[in-house]
Amino acid sequence: MTLASRLAVVAIASLFAAGNAFAQTAAPAAKTDTAMTADKKAPKEHSAESLECSKQADAKGLHGKERKKFRSDCIKTAKGGAAPAPAAADKK
């Protein structure tokens, strides 16, 4: 064999050996999770009690923790059959 043919054989062999290092891998699992979270972000249907309590919180101008506490108490009392307690919003 001549020197040129030996170099050609070595070059081709090294390409085959290194080819796996440059092969494209499968997509990471995180990308498939984003498709699942997009489904989870679909709008949820809210109960009538929840919507009514949200309207009451809006009317009182509640925001943040006060609104969350008011809505929580309101929904609990609405599902229990009683009227929502207005005293929960007066605390500051």
PDB file of N, CA, C and O in Angstrom, residues 21-77:
ATOM      1  N   ALA A  21     -19.852  10.701  18.081  1.00  0.00           N
ATOM      2  CA  ALA A  21     -19.718  11.863  18.952  1.00  0.00           C
ATOM      3  C   ALA A  21     -20.496  13.058  18.394  1.00  0.00           C
ATOM      4  O   ALA A  21     -20.985  13.895  19.145  1.00  0.00           O
ATOM      5  N   PHE A  22     -20.633  13.127  17.090  1.00  0.00           N
ATOM      6  CA  PHE A  22     -21.341  14.244  16.470  1.00  0.00           C
ATOM      7  C   PHE A  22     -22.783  13.921  16.103  1.00  0.00           C
ATOM      8  O   PHE A  22     -23.491  14.756  15.548  1.00  0.00           O
ATOM      9  N   ALA A  23     -23.223  12.716  16.425  1.00  0.00           N
ATOM     10  CA  ALA A  23     -24.588  12.317  16.084  1.00  0.00           C
ATOM     11  C   ALA A  23     -25.582  13.133  16.901  1.00  0.00           C
ATOM     12  O   ALA A  23     -25.340  13.499  18.042  1.00  0.00           O
ATOM     13  N   GLN A  24     -26.721  13.408  16.301  1.00  0.00           N
ATOM     14  CA  GLN A  24     -27.754  14.174  16.973  1.00  0.00           C
ATOM     15  C   GLN A  24     -28.466  13.279  17.974  1.00  0.00           C
ATOM     16  O   GLN A  24     -28.865  12.161  17.654  1.00  0.00           O
ATOM     17  N   THR A  25     -28.645  13.780  19.190  1.00  0.00           N
ATOM     18  CA  THR A  25     -29.306  12.997  20.232  1.00  0.00           C
ATOM     19  C   THR A  25     -30.791  13.325  20.263  1.00  0.00           C
ATOM     20  O   THR A  25     -31.249  14.299  19.660  1.00  0.00           O
ATOM     21  N   ALA A  26     -31.532  12.547  21.015  1.00  0.00           N
ATOM     22  CA  ALA A  26     -32.967  12.782  21.156  1.00  0.00           C
ATOM     23  C   ALA A  26     -33.206  14.083  21.919  1.00  0.00           C
ATOM     24  O   ALA A  26     -32.350  14.551  22.672  1.00  0.00           O
ATOM     25  N   ALA A  27     -34.368  14.655  21.735  1.00  0.00           N
ATOM     26  CA  ALA A  27     -34.716  15.899  22.415  1.00  0.00           C
ATOM     27  C   ALA A  27     -34.768  15.665  23.917  1.00  0.00           C
ATOM     28  O   ALA A  27     -35.199  14.611  24.373  1.00  0.00           O
ATOM     29  N   PRO A  28     -34.340  16.641  24.710  1.00  0.00           N
ATOM     30  CA  PRO A  28     -34.384  16.484  26.162  1.00  0.00           C
ATOM     31  C   PRO A  28     -35.818  16.335  26.655  1.00  0.00           C
ATOM     32  O   PRO A  28     -36.769  16.814  26.038  1.00  0.00           O
ATOM     33  N   ALA A  29     -35.957  15.696  27.788  1.00  0.00           N
ATOM     34  CA  ALA A  29     -37.286  15.455  28.352  1.00  0.00           C
ATOM     35  C   ALA A  29     -37.994  16.751  28.723  1.00  0.00           C
ATOM     36  O   ALA A  29     -39.209  16.819  28.734  1.00  0.00           O
ATOM     37  N   ALA A  30     -37.256  17.806  29.004  1.00  0.00           N
ATOM     38  CA  ALA A  30     -37.862  19.075  29.406  1.00  0.00           C
ATOM     39  C   ALA A  30     -38.739  19.649  28.299  1.00  0.00           C
ATOM     40  O   ALA A  30     -39.752  20.276  28.563  1.00  0.00           O
ATOM     41  N   LYS A  31     -38.357  19.429  27.050  1.00  0.00           N
ATOM     42  CA  LYS A  31     -39.156  19.966  25.954  1.00  0.00           C
ATOM     43  C   LYS A  31     -40.502  19.271  25.856  1.00  0.00           C
ATOM     44  O   LYS A  31     -41.486  19.884  25.498  1.00  0.00           O
ATOM     45  N   THR A  32     -40.554  17.995  26.180  1.00  0.00           N
ATOM     46  CA  THR A  32     -41.830  17.300  26.137  1.00  0.00           C
ATOM     47  C   THR A  32     -42.699  17.713  27.315  1.00  0.00           C
ATOM     48  O   THR A  32     -43.914  17.690  27.232  1.00  0.00           O
ATOM     49  N   ASP A  33     -42.083  18.135  28.431  1.00  0.00           N
ATOM     50  CA  ASP A  33     -42.850  18.574  29.588  1.00  0.00           C
ATOM     51  C   ASP A  33     -43.572  19.891  29.299  1.00  0.00           C
ATOM     52  O   ASP A  33     -44.641  20.137  29.842  1.00  0.00           O
ATOM     53  N   THR A  34     -43.007  20.736  28.450  1.00  0.00           N
ATOM     54  CA  THR A  34     -43.663  22.009  28.160  1.00  0.00           C
ATOM     55  C   THR A  34     -44.975  21.785  27.420  1.00  0.00           C
ATOM     56  O   THR A  34     -45.919  22.542  27.593  1.00  0.00           O
ATOM     57  N   ALA A  35     -45.036  20.731  26.620  1.00  0.00           N
ATOM     58  CA  ALA A  35     -46.293  20.430  25.943  1.00  0.00           C
ATOM     59  C   ALA A  35     -47.342  20.003  26.964  1.00  0.00           C
ATOM     60  O   ALA A  35     -48.518  20.331  26.842  1.00  0.00           O
ATOM     61  N   MET A  36     -46.909  19.283  27.988  1.00  0.00           N
ATOM     62  CA  MET A  36     -47.848  18.843  29.018  1.00  0.00           C
ATOM     63  C   MET A  36     -48.314  20.019  29.859  1.00  0.00           C
ATOM     64  O   MET A  36     -49.488  20.099  30.222  1.00  0.00           O
ATOM     65  N   THR A  37     -47.435  20.971  30.161  1.00  0.00           N
ATOM     66  CA  THR A  37     -47.835  22.114  30.971  1.00  0.00           C
ATOM     67  C   THR A  37     -48.762  23.031  30.186  1.00  0.00           C
ATOM     68  O   THR A  37     -49.579  23.718  30.780  1.00  0.00           O
ATOM     69  N   ALA A  38     -48.646  23.046  28.876  1.00  0.00           N
ATOM     70  CA  ALA A  38     -49.564  23.850  28.080  1.00  0.00           C
ATOM     71  C   ALA A  38     -50.981  23.318  28.224  1.00  0.00           C
ATOM     72  O   ALA A  38     -51.943  24.085  28.249  1.00  0.00           O
ATOM     73  N   ASP A  39     -51.124  22.000  28.335  1.00  0.00           N
ATOM     74  CA  ASP A  39     -52.441  21.422  28.547  1.00  0.00           C
ATOM     75  C   ASP A  39     -52.957  21.762  29.937  1.00  0.00           C
ATOM     76  O   ASP A  39     -54.148  21.973  30.126  1.00  0.00           O
ATOM     77  N   LYS A  40     -52.076  21.820  30.912  1.00  0.00           N
ATOM     78  CA  LYS A  40     -52.489  22.125  32.282  1.00  0.00           C
ATOM     79  C   LYS A  40     -52.918  23.574  32.420  1.00  0.00           C
ATOM     80  O   LYS A  40     -53.671  23.905  33.326  1.00  0.00           O
ATOM     81  N   LYS A  41     -52.449  24.437  31.539  1.00  0.00           N
ATOM     82  CA  LYS A  41     -52.788  25.846  31.630  1.00  0.00           C
ATOM     83  C   LYS A  41     -54.129  26.175  30.972  1.00  0.00           C
ATOM     84  O   LYS A  41     -54.498  27.323  30.867  1.00  0.00           O
ATOM     85  N   ALA A  42     -54.833  25.160  30.545  1.00  0.00           N
ATOM     86  CA  ALA A  42     -56.149  25.392  29.955  1.00  0.00           C
ATOM     87  C   ALA A  42     -57.047  26.018  31.017  1.00  0.00           C
ATOM     88  O   ALA A  42     -56.946  25.698  32.199  1.00  0.00           O
ATOM     89  N   PRO A  43     -57.918  26.932  30.636  1.00  0.00           N
ATOM     90  CA  PRO A  43     -58.766  27.606  31.619  1.00  0.00           C
ATOM     91  C   PRO A  43     -59.642  26.618  32.368  1.00  0.00           C
ATOM     92  O   PRO A  43     -60.237  25.713  31.780  1.00  0.00           O
ATOM     93  N   LYS A  44     -59.687  26.795  33.682  1.00  0.00           N
ATOM     94  CA  LYS A  44     -60.500  25.931  34.529  1.00  0.00           C
ATOM     95  C   LYS A  44     -61.876  26.554  34.696  1.00  0.00           C
ATOM     96  O   LYS A  44     -62.033  27.769  34.713  1.00  0.00           O
ATOM     97  N   GLU A  45     -62.856  25.711  34.848  1.00  0.00           N
ATOM     98  CA  GLU A  45     -64.202  26.197  35.098  1.00  0.00           C
ATOM     99  C   GLU A  45     -64.339  26.509  36.584  1.00  0.00           C
ATOM    100  O   GLU A  45     -63.984  25.693  37.427  1.00  0.00           O
ATOM    101  N   HIS A  46     -64.821  27.692  36.899  1.00  0.00           N
ATOM    102  CA  HIS A  46     -64.964  28.113  38.284  1.00  0.00           C
ATOM    103  C   HIS A  46     -66.404  27.900  38.731  1.00  0.00           C
ATOM    104  O   HIS A  46     -67.342  28.051  37.956  1.00  0.00           O
ATOM    105  N   SER A  47     -66.556  27.599  40.008  1.00  0.00           N
ATOM    106  CA  SER A  47     -67.894  27.371  40.548  1.00  0.00           C
ATOM    107  C   SER A  47     -68.627  28.705  40.673  1.00  0.00           C
ATOM    108  O   SER A  47     -68.025  29.781  40.650  1.00  0.00           O
ATOM    109  N   ALA A  48     -69.926  28.610  40.831  1.00  0.00           N
ATOM    110  CA  ALA A  48     -70.729  29.817  40.986  1.00  0.00           C
ATOM    111  C   ALA A  48     -70.332  30.552  42.260  1.00  0.00           C
ATOM    112  O   ALA A  48     -70.293  31.790  42.294  1.00  0.00           O
ATOM    113  N   GLU A  49     -70.014  29.773  43.312  1.00  0.00           N
ATOM    114  CA  GLU A  49     -69.602  30.390  44.575  1.00  0.00           C
ATOM    115  C   GLU A  49     -68.308  31.179  44.385  1.00  0.00           C
ATOM    116  O   GLU A  49     -68.162  32.294  44.877  1.00  0.00           O
ATOM    117  N   SER A  50     -67.366  30.597  43.661  1.00  0.00           N
ATOM    118  CA  SER A  50     -66.079  31.244  43.430  1.00  0.00           C
ATOM    119  C   SER A  50     -66.262  32.548  42.655  1.00  0.00           C
ATOM    120  O   SER A  50     -65.656  33.568  42.991  1.00  0.00           O
ATOM    121  N   LEU A  51     -67.079  32.510  41.625  1.00  0.00           N
ATOM    122  CA  LEU A  51     -67.305  33.716  40.819  1.00  0.00           C
ATOM    123  C   LEU A  51     -67.986  34.805  41.635  1.00  0.00           C
ATOM    124  O   LEU A  51     -67.621  35.988  41.538  1.00  0.00           O
ATOM    125  N   GLU A  52     -68.964  34.423  42.451  1.00  0.00           N
ATOM    126  CA  GLU A  52     -69.680  35.398  43.275  1.00  0.00           C
ATOM    127  C   GLU A  52     -68.729  36.023  44.305  1.00  0.00           C
ATOM    128  O   GLU A  52     -68.748  37.233  44.521  1.00  0.00           O
ATOM    129  N   CYS A  53     -67.896  35.201  44.912  1.00  0.00           N
ATOM    130  CA  CYS A  53     -66.945  35.714  45.902  1.00  0.00           C
ATOM    131  C   CYS A  53     -65.918  36.627  45.244  1.00  0.00           C
ATOM    132  O   CYS A  53     -65.485  37.617  45.850  1.00  0.00           O
ATOM    133  N   SER A  54     -65.517  36.317  44.026  1.00  0.00           N
ATOM    134  CA  SER A  54     -64.588  37.184  43.304  1.00  0.00           C
ATOM    135  C   SER A  54     -65.226  38.540  43.018  1.00  0.00           C
ATOM    136  O   SER A  54     -64.576  39.583  43.139  1.00  0.00           O
ATOM    137  N   LYS A  55     -66.507  38.539  42.663  1.00  0.00           N
ATOM    138  CA  LYS A  55     -67.216  39.798  42.411  1.00  0.00           C
ATOM    139  C   LYS A  55     -67.286  40.636  43.686  1.00  0.00           C
ATOM    140  O   LYS A  55     -67.111  41.858  43.657  1.00  0.00           O
ATOM    141  N   GLN A  56     -67.543  39.965  44.820  1.00  0.00           N
ATOM    142  CA  GLN A  56     -67.613  40.683  46.092  1.00  0.00           C
ATOM    143  C   GLN A  56     -66.244  41.258  46.462  1.00  0.00           C
ATOM    144  O   GLN A  56     -66.154  42.384  46.949  1.00  0.00           O
ATOM    145  N   ALA A  57     -65.185  40.488  46.223  1.00  0.00           N
ATOM    146  CA  ALA A  57     -63.832  40.976  46.520  1.00  0.00           C
ATOM    147  C   ALA A  57     -63.485  42.156  45.620  1.00  0.00           C
ATOM    148  O   ALA A  57     -62.844  43.115  46.071  1.00  0.00           O
ATOM    149  N   ASP A  58     -63.912  42.111  44.365  1.00  0.00           N
ATOM    150  CA  ASP A  58     -63.688  43.235  43.448  1.00  0.00           C
ATOM    151  C   ASP A  58     -64.417  44.484  43.949  1.00  0.00           C
ATOM    152  O   ASP A  58     -63.876  45.585  43.914  1.00  0.00           O
ATOM    153  N   ALA A  59     -65.658  44.290  44.391  1.00  0.00           N
ATOM    154  CA  ALA A  59     -66.451  45.415  44.862  1.00  0.00           C
ATOM    155  C   ALA A  59     -65.807  46.065  46.082  1.00  0.00           C
ATOM    156  O   ALA A  59     -65.889  47.285  46.264  1.00  0.00           O
ATOM    157  N   LYS A  60     -65.160  45.269  46.916  1.00  0.00           N
ATOM    158  CA  LYS A  60     -64.504  45.804  48.108  1.00  0.00           C
ATOM    159  C   LYS A  60     -63.096  46.304  47.816  1.00  0.00           C
ATOM    160  O   LYS A  60     -62.455  46.887  48.681  1.00  0.00           O
ATOM    161  N   GLY A  61     -62.606  46.065  46.608  1.00  0.00           N
ATOM    162  CA  GLY A  61     -61.278  46.534  46.220  1.00  0.00           C
ATOM    163  C   GLY A  61     -60.150  45.771  46.901  1.00  0.00           C
ATOM    164  O   GLY A  61     -59.100  46.337  47.171  1.00  0.00           O
ATOM    165  N   LEU A  62     -60.365  44.502  47.185  1.00  0.00           N
ATOM    166  CA  LEU A  62     -59.350  43.700  47.871  1.00  0.00           C
ATOM    167  C   LEU A  62     -58.304  43.184  46.896  1.00  0.00           C
ATOM    168  O   LEU A  62     -58.613  42.838  45.754  1.00  0.00           O
ATOM    169  N   HIS A  63     -57.049  43.121  47.378  1.00  0.00           N
ATOM    170  CA  HIS A  63     -55.940  42.618  46.568  1.00  0.00           C
ATOM    171  C   HIS A  63     -55.016  41.800  47.458  1.00  0.00           C
ATOM    172  O   HIS A  63     -54.995  41.969  48.676  1.00  0.00           O
ATOM    173  N   GLY A  64     -54.254  40.918  46.832  1.00  0.00           N
ATOM    174  CA  GLY A  64     -53.213  40.172  47.531  1.00  0.00           C
ATOM    175  C   GLY A  64     -53.743  39.206  48.562  1.00  0.00           C
ATOM    176  O   GLY A  64     -54.731  38.490  48.352  1.00  0.00           O
ATOM    177  N   LYS A  65     -53.074  39.193  49.718  1.00  0.00           N
ATOM    178  CA  LYS A  65     -53.410  38.250  50.779  1.00  0.00           C
ATOM    179  C   LYS A  65     -54.812  38.483  51.330  1.00  0.00           C
ATOM    180  O   LYS A  65     -55.515  37.536  51.680  1.00  0.00           O
ATOM    181  N   GLU A  66     -55.216  39.746  51.426  1.00  0.00           N
ATOM    182  CA  GLU A  66     -56.554  40.056  51.935  1.00  0.00           C
ATOM    183  C   GLU A  66     -57.623  39.462  51.023  1.00  0.00           C
ATOM    184  O   GLU A  66     -58.606  38.882  51.495  1.00  0.00           O
ATOM    185  N   ARG A  67     -57.421  39.595  49.711  1.00  0.00           N
ATOM    186  CA  ARG A  67     -58.384  39.042  48.750  1.00  0.00           C
ATOM    187  C   ARG A  67     -58.427  37.526  48.838  1.00  0.00           C
ATOM    188  O   ARG A  67     -59.498  36.924  48.840  1.00  0.00           O
ATOM    189  N   LYS A  68     -57.252  36.906  48.931  1.00  0.00           N
ATOM    190  CA  LYS A  68     -57.187  35.452  49.006  1.00  0.00           C
ATOM    191  C   LYS A  68     -57.911  34.938  50.253  1.00  0.00           C
ATOM    192  O   LYS A  68     -58.673  33.974  50.188  1.00  0.00           O
ATOM    193  N   LYS A  69     -57.673  35.594  51.391  1.00  0.00           N
ATOM    194  CA  LYS A  69     -58.324  35.173  52.634  1.00  0.00           C
ATOM    195  C   LYS A  69     -59.831  35.391  52.545  1.00  0.00           C
ATOM    196  O   LYS A  69     -60.609  34.526  52.944  1.00  0.00           O
ATOM    197  N   PHE A  70     -60.236  36.527  52.014  1.00  0.00           N
ATOM    198  CA  PHE A  70     -61.664  36.802  51.886  1.00  0.00           C
ATOM    199  C   PHE A  70     -62.347  35.768  50.998  1.00  0.00           C
ATOM    200  O   PHE A  70     -63.393  35.225  51.350  1.00  0.00           O
ATOM    201  N   ARG A  71     -61.746  35.486  49.842  1.00  0.00           N
ATOM    202  CA  ARG A  71     -62.345  34.514  48.924  1.00  0.00           C
ATOM    203  C   ARG A  71     -62.410  33.125  49.552  1.00  0.00           C
ATOM    204  O   ARG A  71     -63.383  32.405  49.391  1.00  0.00           O
ATOM    205  N   SER A  72     -61.378  32.752  50.269  1.00  0.00           N
ATOM    206  CA  SER A  72     -61.352  31.448  50.917  1.00  0.00           C
ATOM    207  C   SER A  72     -62.490  31.326  51.920  1.00  0.00           C
ATOM    208  O   SER A  72     -63.239  30.337  51.921  1.00  0.00           O
ATOM    209  N   ASP A  73     -62.621  32.341  52.788  1.00  0.00           N
ATOM    210  CA  ASP A  73     -63.701  32.329  53.780  1.00  0.00           C
ATOM    211  C   ASP A  73     -65.067  32.387  53.107  1.00  0.00           C
ATOM    212  O   ASP A  73     -66.008  31.690  53.499  1.00  0.00           O
ATOM    213  N   CYS A  74     -65.179  33.193  52.075  1.00  0.00           N
ATOM    214  CA  CYS A  74     -66.444  33.364  51.362  1.00  0.00           C
ATOM    215  C   CYS A  74     -66.889  32.054  50.711  1.00  0.00           C
ATOM    216  O   CYS A  74     -68.049  31.654  50.823  1.00  0.00           O
ATOM    217  N   ILE A  75     -65.968  31.374  50.059  1.00  0.00           N
ATOM    218  CA  ILE A  75     -66.309  30.119  49.375  1.00  0.00           C
ATOM    219  C   ILE A  75     -66.697  29.052  50.392  1.00  0.00           C
ATOM    220  O   ILE A  75     -67.650  28.291  50.175  1.00  0.00           O
ATOM    221  N   LYS A  76     -65.988  29.005  51.526  1.00  0.00           N
ATOM    222  CA  LYS A  76     -66.321  28.023  52.563  1.00  0.00           C
ATOM    223  C   LYS A  76     -67.726  28.256  53.089  1.00  0.00           C
ATOM    224  O   LYS A  76     -68.502  27.312  53.260  1.00  0.00           O
ATOM    225  N   THR A  77     -68.070  29.514  53.368  1.00  0.00           N
ATOM    226  CA  THR A  77     -69.396  29.803  53.901  1.00  0.00           C
ATOM    227  C   THR A  77     -70.475  29.621  52.832  1.00  0.00           C
ATOM    228  O   THR A  77     -71.577  29.190  53.138  1.00  0.00           O
TER     229      THR A  77
END
